[in-house]
Short mmCIF file of C-alpha atoms and ligand atoms in Angstrom, two decimals:
data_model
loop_
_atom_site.label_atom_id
_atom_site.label_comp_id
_atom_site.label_asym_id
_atom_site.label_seq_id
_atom_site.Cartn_x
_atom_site.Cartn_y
_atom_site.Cartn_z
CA UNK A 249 9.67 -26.83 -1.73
CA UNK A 250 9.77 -24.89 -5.13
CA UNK A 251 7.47 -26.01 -7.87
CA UNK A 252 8.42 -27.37 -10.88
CA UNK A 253 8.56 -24.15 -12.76
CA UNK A 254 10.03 -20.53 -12.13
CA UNK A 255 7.16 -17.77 -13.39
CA UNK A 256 8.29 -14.55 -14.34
CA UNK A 257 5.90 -12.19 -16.14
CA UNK A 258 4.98 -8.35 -16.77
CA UNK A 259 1.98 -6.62 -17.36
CA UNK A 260 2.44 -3.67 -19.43
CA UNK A 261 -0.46 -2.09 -18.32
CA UNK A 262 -1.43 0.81 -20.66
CA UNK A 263 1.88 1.92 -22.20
CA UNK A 264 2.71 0.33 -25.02
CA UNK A 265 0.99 0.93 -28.73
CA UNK A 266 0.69 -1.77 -30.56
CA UNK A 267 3.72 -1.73 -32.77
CA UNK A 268 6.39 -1.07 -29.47
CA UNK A 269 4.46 -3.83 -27.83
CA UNK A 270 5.72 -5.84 -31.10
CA UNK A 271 8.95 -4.75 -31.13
CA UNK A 272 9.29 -5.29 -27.16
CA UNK A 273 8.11 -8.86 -27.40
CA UNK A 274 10.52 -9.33 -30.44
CA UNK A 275 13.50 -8.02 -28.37
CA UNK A 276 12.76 -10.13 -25.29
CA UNK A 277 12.46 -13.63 -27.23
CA UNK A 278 15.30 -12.94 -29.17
CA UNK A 279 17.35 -12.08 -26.06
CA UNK A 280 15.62 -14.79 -24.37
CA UNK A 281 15.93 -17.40 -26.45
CA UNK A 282 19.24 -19.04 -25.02
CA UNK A 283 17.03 -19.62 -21.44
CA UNK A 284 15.76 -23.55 -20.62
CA UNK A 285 12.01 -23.14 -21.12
CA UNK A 286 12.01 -26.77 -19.46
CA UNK A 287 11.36 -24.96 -15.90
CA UNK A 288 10.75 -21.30 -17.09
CA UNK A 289 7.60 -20.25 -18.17
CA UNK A 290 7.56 -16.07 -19.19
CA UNK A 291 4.93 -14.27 -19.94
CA UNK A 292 3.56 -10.83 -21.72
CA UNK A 293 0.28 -9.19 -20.63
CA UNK A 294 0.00 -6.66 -23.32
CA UNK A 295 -2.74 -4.02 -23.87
CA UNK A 296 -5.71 -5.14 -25.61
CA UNK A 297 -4.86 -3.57 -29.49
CA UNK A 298 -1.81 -5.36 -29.29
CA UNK A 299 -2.92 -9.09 -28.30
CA UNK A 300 -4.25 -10.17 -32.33
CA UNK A 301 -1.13 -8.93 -33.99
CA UNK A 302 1.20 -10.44 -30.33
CA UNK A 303 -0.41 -13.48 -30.76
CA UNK A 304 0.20 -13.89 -34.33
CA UNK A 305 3.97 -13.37 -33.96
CA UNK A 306 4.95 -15.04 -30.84
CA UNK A 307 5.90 -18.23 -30.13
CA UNK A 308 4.35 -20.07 -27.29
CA UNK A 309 7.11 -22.03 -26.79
CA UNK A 310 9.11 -18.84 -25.41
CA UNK A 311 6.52 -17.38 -23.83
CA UNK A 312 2.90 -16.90 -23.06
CA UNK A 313 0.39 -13.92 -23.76
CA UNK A 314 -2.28 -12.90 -21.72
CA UNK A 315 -4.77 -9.85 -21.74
CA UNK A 316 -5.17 -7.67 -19.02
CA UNK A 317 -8.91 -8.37 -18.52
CA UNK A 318 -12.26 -9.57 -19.79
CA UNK A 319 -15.65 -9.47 -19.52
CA UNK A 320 -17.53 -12.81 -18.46
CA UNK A 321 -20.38 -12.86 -20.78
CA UNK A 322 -19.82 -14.14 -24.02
CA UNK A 323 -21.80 -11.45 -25.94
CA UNK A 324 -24.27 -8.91 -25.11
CA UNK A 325 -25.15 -5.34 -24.68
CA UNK A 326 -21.56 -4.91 -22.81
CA UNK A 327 -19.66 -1.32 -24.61
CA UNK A 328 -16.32 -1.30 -24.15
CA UNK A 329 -15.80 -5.05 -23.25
CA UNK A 330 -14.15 -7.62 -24.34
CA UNK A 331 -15.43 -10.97 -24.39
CA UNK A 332 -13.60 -14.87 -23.41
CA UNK A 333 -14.93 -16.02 -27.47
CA UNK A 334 -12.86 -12.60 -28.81
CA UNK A 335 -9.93 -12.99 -26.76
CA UNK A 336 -10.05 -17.39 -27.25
CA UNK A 337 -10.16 -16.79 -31.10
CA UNK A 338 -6.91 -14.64 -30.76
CA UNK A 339 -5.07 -17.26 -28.64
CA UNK A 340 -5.25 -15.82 -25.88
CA UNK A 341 -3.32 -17.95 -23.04
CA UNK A 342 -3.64 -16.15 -20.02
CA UNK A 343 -6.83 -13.74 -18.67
CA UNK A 344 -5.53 -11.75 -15.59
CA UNK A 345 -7.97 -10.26 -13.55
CA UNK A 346 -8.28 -8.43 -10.10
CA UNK A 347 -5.22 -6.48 -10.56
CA UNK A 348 -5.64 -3.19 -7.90
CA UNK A 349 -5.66 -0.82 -11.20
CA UNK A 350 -9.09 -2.46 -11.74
CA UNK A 351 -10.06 -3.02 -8.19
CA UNK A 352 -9.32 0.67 -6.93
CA UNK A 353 -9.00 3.01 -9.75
CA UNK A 354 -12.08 1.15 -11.61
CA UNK A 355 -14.05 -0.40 -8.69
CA UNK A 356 -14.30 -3.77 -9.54
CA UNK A 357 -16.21 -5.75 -6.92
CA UNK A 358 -15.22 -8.78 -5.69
CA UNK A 359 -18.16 -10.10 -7.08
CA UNK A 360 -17.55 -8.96 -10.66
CA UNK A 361 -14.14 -10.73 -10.19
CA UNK A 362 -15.74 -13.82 -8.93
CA UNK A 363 -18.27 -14.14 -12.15
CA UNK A 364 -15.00 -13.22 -14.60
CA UNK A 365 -12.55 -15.78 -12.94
CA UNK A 366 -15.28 -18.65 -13.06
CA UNK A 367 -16.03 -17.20 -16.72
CA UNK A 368 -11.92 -17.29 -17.77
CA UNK A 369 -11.75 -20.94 -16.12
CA UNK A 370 -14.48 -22.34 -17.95
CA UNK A 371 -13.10 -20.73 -21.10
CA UNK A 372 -10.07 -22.94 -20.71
CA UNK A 373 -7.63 -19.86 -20.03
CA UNK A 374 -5.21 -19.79 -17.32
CA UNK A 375 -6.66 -17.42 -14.68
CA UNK A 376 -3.59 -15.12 -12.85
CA UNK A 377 -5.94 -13.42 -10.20
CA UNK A 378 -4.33 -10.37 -8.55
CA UNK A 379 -5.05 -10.23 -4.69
CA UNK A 380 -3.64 -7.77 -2.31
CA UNK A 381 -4.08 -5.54 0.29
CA UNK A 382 -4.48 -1.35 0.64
CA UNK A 383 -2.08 0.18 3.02
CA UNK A 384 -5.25 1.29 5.44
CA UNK A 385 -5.62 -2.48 5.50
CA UNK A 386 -2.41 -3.55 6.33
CA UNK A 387 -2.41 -0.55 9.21
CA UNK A 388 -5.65 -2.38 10.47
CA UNK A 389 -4.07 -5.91 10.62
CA UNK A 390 -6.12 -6.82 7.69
CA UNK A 391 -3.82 -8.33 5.08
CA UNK A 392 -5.16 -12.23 5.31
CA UNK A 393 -8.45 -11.27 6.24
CA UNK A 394 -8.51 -9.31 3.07
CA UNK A 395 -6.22 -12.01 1.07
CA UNK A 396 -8.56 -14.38 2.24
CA UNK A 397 -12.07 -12.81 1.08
CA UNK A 398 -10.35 -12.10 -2.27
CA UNK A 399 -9.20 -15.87 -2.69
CA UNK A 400 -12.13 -17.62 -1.45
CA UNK A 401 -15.12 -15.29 -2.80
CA UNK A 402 -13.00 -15.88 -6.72
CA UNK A 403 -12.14 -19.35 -6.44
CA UNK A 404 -15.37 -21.18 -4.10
CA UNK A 405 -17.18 -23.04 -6.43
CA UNK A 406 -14.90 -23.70 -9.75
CA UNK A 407 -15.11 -26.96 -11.49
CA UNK A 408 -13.19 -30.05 -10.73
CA UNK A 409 -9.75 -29.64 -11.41
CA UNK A 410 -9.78 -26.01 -12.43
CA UNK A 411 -6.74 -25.38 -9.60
CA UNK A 412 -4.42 -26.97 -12.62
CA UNK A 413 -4.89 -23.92 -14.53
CA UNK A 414 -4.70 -20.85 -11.44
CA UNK A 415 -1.92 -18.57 -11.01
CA UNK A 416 -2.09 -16.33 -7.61
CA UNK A 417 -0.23 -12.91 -7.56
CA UNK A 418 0.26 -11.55 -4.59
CA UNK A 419 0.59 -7.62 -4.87
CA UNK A 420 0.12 -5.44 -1.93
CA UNK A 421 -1.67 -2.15 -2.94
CA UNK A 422 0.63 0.31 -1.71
CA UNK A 423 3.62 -1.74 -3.17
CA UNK A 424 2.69 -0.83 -6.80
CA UNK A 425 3.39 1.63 -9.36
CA UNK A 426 5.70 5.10 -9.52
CA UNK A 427 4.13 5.97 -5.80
CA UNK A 428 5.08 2.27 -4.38
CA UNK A 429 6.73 1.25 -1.74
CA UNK A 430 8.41 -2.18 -2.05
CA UNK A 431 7.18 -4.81 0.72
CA UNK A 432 10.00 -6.29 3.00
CA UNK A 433 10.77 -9.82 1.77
CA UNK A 434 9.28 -11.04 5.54
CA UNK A 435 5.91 -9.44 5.38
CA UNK A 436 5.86 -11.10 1.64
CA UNK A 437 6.86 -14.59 2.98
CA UNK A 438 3.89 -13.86 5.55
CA UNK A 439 1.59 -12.77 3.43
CA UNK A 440 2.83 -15.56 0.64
CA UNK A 441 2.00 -18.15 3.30
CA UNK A 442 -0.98 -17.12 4.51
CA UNK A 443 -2.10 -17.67 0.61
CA UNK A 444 -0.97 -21.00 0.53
CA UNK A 445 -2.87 -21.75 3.76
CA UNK A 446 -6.31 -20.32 2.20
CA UNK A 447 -4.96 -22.37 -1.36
CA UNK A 448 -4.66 -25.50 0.72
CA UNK A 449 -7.81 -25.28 1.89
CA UNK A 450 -9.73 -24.56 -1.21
CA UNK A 451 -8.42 -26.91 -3.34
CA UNK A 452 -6.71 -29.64 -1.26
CA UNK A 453 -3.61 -30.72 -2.38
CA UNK A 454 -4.06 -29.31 -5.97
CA UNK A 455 -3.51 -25.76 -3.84
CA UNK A 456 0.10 -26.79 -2.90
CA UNK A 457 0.91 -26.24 -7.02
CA UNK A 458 -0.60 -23.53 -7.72
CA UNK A 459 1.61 -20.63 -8.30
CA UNK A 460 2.47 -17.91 -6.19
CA UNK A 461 3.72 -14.61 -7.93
CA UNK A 462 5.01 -11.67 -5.77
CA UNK A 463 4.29 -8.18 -7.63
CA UNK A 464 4.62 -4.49 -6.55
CA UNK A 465 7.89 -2.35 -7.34
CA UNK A 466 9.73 -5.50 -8.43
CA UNK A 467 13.43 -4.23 -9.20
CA UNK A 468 16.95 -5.36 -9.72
CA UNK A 469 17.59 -4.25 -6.02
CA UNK A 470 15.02 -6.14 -4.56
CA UNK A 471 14.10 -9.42 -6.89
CA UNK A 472 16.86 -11.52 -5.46
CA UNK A 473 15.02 -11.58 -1.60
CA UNK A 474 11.79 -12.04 -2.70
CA UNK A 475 12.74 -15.22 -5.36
CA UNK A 476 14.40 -17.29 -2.16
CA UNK A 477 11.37 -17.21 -0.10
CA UNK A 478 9.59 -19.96 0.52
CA UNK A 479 6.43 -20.38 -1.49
CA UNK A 480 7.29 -17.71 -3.73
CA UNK A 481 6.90 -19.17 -7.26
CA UNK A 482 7.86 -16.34 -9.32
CA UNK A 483 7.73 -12.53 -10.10
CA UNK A 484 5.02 -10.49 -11.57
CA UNK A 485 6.49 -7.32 -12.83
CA UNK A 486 5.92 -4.03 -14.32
CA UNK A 487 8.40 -1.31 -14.90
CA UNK A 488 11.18 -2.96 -15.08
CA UNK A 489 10.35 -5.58 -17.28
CA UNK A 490 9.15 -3.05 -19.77
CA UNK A 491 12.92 -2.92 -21.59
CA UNK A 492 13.51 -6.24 -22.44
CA UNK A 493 16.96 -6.18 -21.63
CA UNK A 494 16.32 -5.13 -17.94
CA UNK A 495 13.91 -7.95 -17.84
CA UNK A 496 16.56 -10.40 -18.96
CA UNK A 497 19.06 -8.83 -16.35
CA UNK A 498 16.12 -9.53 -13.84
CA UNK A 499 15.95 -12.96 -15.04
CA UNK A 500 20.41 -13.88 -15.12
CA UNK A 501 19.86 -12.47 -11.44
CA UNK A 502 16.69 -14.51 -10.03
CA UNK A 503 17.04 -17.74 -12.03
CA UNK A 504 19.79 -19.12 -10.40
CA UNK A 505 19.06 -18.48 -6.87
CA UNK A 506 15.88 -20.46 -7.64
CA UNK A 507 17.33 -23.38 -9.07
CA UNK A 508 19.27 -23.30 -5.20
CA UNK A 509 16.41 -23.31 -3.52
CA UNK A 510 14.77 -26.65 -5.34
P1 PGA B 780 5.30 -2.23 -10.70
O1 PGA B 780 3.91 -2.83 -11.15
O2 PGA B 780 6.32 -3.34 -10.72
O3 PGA B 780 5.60 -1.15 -11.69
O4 PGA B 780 5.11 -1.72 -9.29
C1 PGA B 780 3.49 -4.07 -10.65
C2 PGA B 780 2.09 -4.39 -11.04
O5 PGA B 780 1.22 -3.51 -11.05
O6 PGA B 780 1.79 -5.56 -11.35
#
């Protein structure tokens, strides 16, 4: 059963300046703005010079902004960080963290993820944690051993009804980016169920509604098998959302096939 809302997002990683992520998120609620927001929630990740200015301009009720990381302290000797105070007194809405940029090109720990997603929840953000599996892991019939440890060492522990405000993507390692290669839409339902399973088990029935995003090399071609899989609550995208008129084409092409599968 679909959930109550359709989730489609991009993280624009670190391309855009501040001024083109301004004119991007103009051009994308403005072409946007005919869409039902009753069960359609977008959102922008933007880099973190853009967020004060993004957040100033952009209306929540068309989408939601999110930065793409944090630190979990709330000051302190930390340079180069940004804290959950700086990023709540900007309006933040959304904290993604875990995403496999940060995991493999910047060796984040499981562990550091684990203190920042209990740090974002108790900040009152939504928390989209990126899990996902490398390609050696997948050869070594790893993927839910791996999705688990990533899901259970950020989530054990949160406070009581924290699972209202968790978003899951799931976005194999060796599905992302220019060198990507895009998953078959059966390993994803696999690997989207497997998720639910560990979900389910974490947090009860509040784990049935949490969302499930499916990310990695996310294209016209391909979005339209991955949004009629079960337990597939939405896309997570990066290149091409990052015209906001492809991302609208993406969104004429998926919406409707999930309204079907309600
Ligand atoms: P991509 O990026 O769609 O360009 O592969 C996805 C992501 O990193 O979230």
């Amino acid at each position: 059963m679909a959930l109550n809302k359709l989730y489609l997002g991009t993280n624009l990683k670190m391309y855009k300046t501040n001024s083109e992520t301004l004119s991007y998120l103009r051009e994308l609620v403005s072409l946007t703005a005919d869409l039902e927001r009753e069960r359609l929630q977008l959102f922008v990740i933007p880099s973190f010079p853009a967020l004060a200015d993004a957040s100033r301009e952009t209306d929540r009720a068309s989408l939601l902004l999110g930065a793409q990381n944090m630190h979990w302290a709330e000051s302190g000797q930390y340079t180069g960080e940004v804290s959950p105070r700086m990023l709540q007194e900007i309006g933040m809405d959304i904290i993604e963290l875990g995403h496999s940029e940060r995991r493999h090109v910047f060796d984040e720990s499981d562990e550091f993820i684990r203190l920042k997603t209990h740090s974002a929840v108790e900040h009152g953000f939504i928390t989209l944690l990126c899990v996902g599996e490398t390609a050696e892991e997948k050869a070594a019939g790893q993927a839910d051993e791996v999705l688990r440890r990533q899901l259970v060492s950020a989530f054990t522990d949160l406070p009581e009804g924290s699972a209202s405000k968790l978003w899951v993507a799931y976005e194999p390692v060796w599905a992302i980016g220019v060198n990507g290669q895009p998953a078959p839409a059966d390993y994803v339902a696999e690997r989207h169920a497997a998720i639910r399973s560990v979900l389910r088990e974490l947090f009860g029935t509040a784990g049935k509604e949490i969302p499930i995003l499916y990310g990695g090399s996310v294209n016209l071609e391909n979005a339209p098998g991955y949004i009629v899989l079960p337990n597939i609550d939405g896309l997570f995208v990066g290149r091409t959302a990052w015209e906001a008129p492809r991302f609208r084409t993406l969104m004429d092409l998926v919406i409707p096939l999930w309204q079907e599968k309600k």
